[in-house]
Coordinates of C-alpha atoms in Angstrom, one line a residue:
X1 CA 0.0 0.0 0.0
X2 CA 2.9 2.5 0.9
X3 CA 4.5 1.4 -2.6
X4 CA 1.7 2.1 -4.6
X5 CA 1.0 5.7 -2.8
X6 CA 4.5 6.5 -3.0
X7 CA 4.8 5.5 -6.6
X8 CA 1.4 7.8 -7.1
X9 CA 3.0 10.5 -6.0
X10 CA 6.3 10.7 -7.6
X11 CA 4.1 10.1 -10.7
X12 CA 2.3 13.1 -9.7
X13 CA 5.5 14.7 -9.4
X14 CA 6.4 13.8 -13.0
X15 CA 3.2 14.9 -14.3
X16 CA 3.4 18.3 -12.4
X17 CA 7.0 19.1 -13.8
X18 CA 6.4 17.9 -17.3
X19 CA 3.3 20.6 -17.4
X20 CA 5.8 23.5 -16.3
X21 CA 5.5 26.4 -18.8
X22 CA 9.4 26.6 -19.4
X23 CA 8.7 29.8 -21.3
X24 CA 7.1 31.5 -18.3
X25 CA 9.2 30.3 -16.1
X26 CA 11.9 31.4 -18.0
X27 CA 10.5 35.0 -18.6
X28 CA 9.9 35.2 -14.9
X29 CA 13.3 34.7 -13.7
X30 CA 14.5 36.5 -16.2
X31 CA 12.4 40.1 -14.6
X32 CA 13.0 38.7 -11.4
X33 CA 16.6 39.1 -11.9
X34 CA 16.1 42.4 -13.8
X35 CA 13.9 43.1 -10.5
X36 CA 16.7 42.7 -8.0
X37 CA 18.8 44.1 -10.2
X38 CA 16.8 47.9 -10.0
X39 CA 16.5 47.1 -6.6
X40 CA 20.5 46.9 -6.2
X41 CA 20.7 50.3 -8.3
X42 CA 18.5 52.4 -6.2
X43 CA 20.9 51.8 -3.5
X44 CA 22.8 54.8 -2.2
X45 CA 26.1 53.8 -3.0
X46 CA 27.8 55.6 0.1
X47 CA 25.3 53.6 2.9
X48 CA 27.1 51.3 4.7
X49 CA 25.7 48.3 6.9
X50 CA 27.5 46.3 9.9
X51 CA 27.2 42.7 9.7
X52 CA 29.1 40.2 12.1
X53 CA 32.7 38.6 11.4
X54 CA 33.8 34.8 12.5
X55 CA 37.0 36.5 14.2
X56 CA 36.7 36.6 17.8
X57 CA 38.8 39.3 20.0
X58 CA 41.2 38.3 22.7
X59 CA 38.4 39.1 25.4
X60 CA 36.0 36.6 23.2
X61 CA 34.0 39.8 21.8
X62 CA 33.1 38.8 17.8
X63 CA 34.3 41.7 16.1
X64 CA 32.0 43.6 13.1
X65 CA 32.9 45.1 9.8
X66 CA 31.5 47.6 7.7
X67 CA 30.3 46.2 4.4
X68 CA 28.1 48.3 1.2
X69 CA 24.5 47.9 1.9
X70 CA 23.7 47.4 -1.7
X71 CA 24.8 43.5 -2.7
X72 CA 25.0 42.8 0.9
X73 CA 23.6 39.6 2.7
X74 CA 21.5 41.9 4.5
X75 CA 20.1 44.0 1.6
X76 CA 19.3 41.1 -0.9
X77 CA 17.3 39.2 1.5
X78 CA 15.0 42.2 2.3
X79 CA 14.8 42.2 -1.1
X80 CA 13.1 39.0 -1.8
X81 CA 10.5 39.8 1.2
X82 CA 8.5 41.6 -1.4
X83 CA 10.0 40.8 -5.3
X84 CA 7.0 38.9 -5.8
X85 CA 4.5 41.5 -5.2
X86 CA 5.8 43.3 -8.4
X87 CA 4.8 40.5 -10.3
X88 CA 1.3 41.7 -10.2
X89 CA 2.6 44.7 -12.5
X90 CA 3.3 42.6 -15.1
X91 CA 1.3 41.2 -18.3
X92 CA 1.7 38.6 -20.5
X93 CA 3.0 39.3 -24.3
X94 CA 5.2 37.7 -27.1
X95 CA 9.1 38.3 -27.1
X96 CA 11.0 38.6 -30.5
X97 CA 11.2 34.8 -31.3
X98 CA 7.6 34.6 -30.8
X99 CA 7.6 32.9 -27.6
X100 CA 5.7 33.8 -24.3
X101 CA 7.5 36.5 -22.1
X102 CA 6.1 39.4 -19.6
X103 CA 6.7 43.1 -19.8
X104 CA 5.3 45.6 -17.1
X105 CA 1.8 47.5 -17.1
X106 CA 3.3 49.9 -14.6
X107 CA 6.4 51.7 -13.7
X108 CA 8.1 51.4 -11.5
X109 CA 7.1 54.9 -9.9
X110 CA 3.3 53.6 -9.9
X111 CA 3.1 55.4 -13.6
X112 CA 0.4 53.5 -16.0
X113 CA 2.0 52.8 -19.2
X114 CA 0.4 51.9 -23.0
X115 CA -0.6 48.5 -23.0
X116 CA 0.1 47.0 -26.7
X117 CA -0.2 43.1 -27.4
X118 CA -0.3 42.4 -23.5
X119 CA -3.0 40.2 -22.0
X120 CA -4.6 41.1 -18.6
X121 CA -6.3 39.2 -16.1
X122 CA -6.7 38.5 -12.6
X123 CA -5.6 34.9 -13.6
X124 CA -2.5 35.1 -15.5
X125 CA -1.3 37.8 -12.9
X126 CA -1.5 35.4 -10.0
X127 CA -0.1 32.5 -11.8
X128 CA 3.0 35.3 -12.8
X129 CA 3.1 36.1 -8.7
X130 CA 2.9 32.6 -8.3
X131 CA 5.8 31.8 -11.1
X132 CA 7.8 34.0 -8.8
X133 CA 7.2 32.2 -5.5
X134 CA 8.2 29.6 -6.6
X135 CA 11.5 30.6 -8.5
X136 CA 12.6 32.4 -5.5
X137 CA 11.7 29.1 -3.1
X138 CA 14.2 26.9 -4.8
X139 CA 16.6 29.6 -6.3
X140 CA 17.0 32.9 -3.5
X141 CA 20.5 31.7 -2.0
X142 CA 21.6 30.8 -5.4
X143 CA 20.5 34.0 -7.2
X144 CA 22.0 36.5 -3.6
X145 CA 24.9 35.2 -4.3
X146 CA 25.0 35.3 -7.8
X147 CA 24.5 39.3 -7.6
X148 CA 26.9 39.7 -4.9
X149 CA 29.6 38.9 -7.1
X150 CA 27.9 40.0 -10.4
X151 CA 26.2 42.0 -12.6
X152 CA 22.7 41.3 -14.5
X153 CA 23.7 40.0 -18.1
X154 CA 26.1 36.9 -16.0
X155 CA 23.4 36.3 -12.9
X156 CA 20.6 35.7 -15.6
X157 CA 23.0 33.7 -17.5
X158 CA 23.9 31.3 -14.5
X159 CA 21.1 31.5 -13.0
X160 CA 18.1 31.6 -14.9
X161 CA 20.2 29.3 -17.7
X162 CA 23.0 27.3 -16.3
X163 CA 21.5 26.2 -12.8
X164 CA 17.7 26.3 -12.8
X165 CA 17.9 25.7 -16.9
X166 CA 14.9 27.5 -17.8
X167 CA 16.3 29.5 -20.4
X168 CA 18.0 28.7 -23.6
X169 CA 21.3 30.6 -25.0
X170 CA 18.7 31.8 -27.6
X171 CA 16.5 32.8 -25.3
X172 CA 18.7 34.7 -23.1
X173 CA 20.6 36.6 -26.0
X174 CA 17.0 37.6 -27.2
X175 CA 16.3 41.3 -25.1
X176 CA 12.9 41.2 -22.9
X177 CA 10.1 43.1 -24.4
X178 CA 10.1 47.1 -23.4
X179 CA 7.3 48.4 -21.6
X180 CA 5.3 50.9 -23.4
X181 CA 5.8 54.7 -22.9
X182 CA 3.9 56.3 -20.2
X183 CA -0.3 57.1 -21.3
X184 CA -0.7 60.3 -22.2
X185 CA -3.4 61.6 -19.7
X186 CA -0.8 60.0 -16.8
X187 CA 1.5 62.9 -18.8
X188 CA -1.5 65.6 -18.4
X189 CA -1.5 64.7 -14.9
X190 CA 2.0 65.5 -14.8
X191 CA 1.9 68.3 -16.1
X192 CA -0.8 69.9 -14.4
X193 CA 1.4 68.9 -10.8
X194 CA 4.1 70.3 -12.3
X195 CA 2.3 73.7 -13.2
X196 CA 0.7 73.8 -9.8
X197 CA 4.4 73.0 -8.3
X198 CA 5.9 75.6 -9.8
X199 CA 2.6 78.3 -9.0
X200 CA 2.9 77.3 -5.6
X201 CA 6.8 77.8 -5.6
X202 CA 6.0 81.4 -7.2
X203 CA 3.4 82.6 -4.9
X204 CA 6.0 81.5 -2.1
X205 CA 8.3 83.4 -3.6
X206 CA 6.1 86.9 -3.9
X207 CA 5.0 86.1 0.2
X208 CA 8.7 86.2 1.0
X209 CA 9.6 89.2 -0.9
X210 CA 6.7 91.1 0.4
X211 CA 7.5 90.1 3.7
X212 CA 11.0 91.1 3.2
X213 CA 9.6 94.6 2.0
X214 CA 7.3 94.9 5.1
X215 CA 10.3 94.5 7.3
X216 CA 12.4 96.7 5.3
X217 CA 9.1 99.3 5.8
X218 CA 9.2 98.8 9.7
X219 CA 13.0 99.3 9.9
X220 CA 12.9 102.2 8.3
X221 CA 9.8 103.5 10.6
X222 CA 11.7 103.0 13.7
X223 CA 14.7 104.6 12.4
X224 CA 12.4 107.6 11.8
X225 CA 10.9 107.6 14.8
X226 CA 14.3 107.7 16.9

């Protein structure tokens, strides 16, 4: 009885992993890398992070170093906490060999962009969160330390190709579809912030030199006055 529900399952198993979308998955890890990536860039280069050291003092205190936050152990974890979530700004689409990819529906300052050839729903955007789960499950410790040594082109090469073998060469020397320009009444919107902006700035500027005037006024009445 154990044999046969043991054999069920691994058959399950087989069945589960032979239904994998290897072009999804593949497109996935690829903007998951691209993710972390942006995440590593908007870094401040000059903040700094402490993180322990094996060396131990002479009075048995473990000493701490100074490392960049951006790449660090520290930094690249936090990130995963939430890479998923950005999956739900993403839609599905064709890359240049024809073959299933993602792009995003949003930028990544919350700006809506043109949607062309993209498919939307509630659906294909969980199964995209979903995709990303469960890249990052099997593949976080392999992909931190990818990216602490390395930059985009060679983590998405060894990771996304080499170790979870998703991707193709082909695939990975064929560039991810760009997202569409921002939509234009997002741009009016803009626009009209940035007009108000720079009233606002203007009327702060006229307070201020009529204050400066009114003091300038009462100086000048004093000095009379004495």
């Amino acid at each position: 009885m154990d044999l046969r529900l043991l054999l069920l399952t691994v058959g399950s198993l087989l069945i589960v992993e032979s239904k994998r979308d290897d072009e999804l998955y593949c497109a996935v890890c690829r903007a998951l890398t691209d993710e972390v990536n942006h995440s590593i860039s908007s870094v401040n280069s000059k903040q700094k992070v402490q993180v322990g050291s094996f060396r131990v003092d002479s009075k048995g205190n473990q000493k701490t170093v100074e490392v960049p936050y951006a790449r660090s152990e520290v930094h690249l974890t936090e990130v995963f906490e939430t890479i998923c979530e950005k999956f739900r700004q993403y839609g599905n689409t064709k890359n240049g060999l024809g073959k299933r990819s993602i792009v995003r529906m949003v930028s990544r300052d919350g700006k809506p962009l043109v949607l062309k050839d993209i498919q939307i729903t509630m659906e294909g955007m969980k199964l995209l969160t979903h995709t990303c789960e469960t890249i990052a499950e099997e593949y976080e410790d392999q992909i931190i330390r990818a990216f602490r040594h390395g930059e985009l082109p060679e983590v998405e090469k060894k990771v996304c190709g080499e170790i979870a073998e998703y991707c193709s060469e082909e695939d990975l020397n064929t560039p991810m579809p760009e997202p569409g320009p921002v939509q234009e009444s997002q741009k009016v919107e803009d626009k009209e912030e940035e007009d108000q902006e720079n009233e606002d700035e203007t009327d702060e500027g006229i307070e201020e030199e009529e204050e400066g005037e009114d003091v300038k006024d009462s100086d000048k009445k004093e000095k009379e006055e004495l």
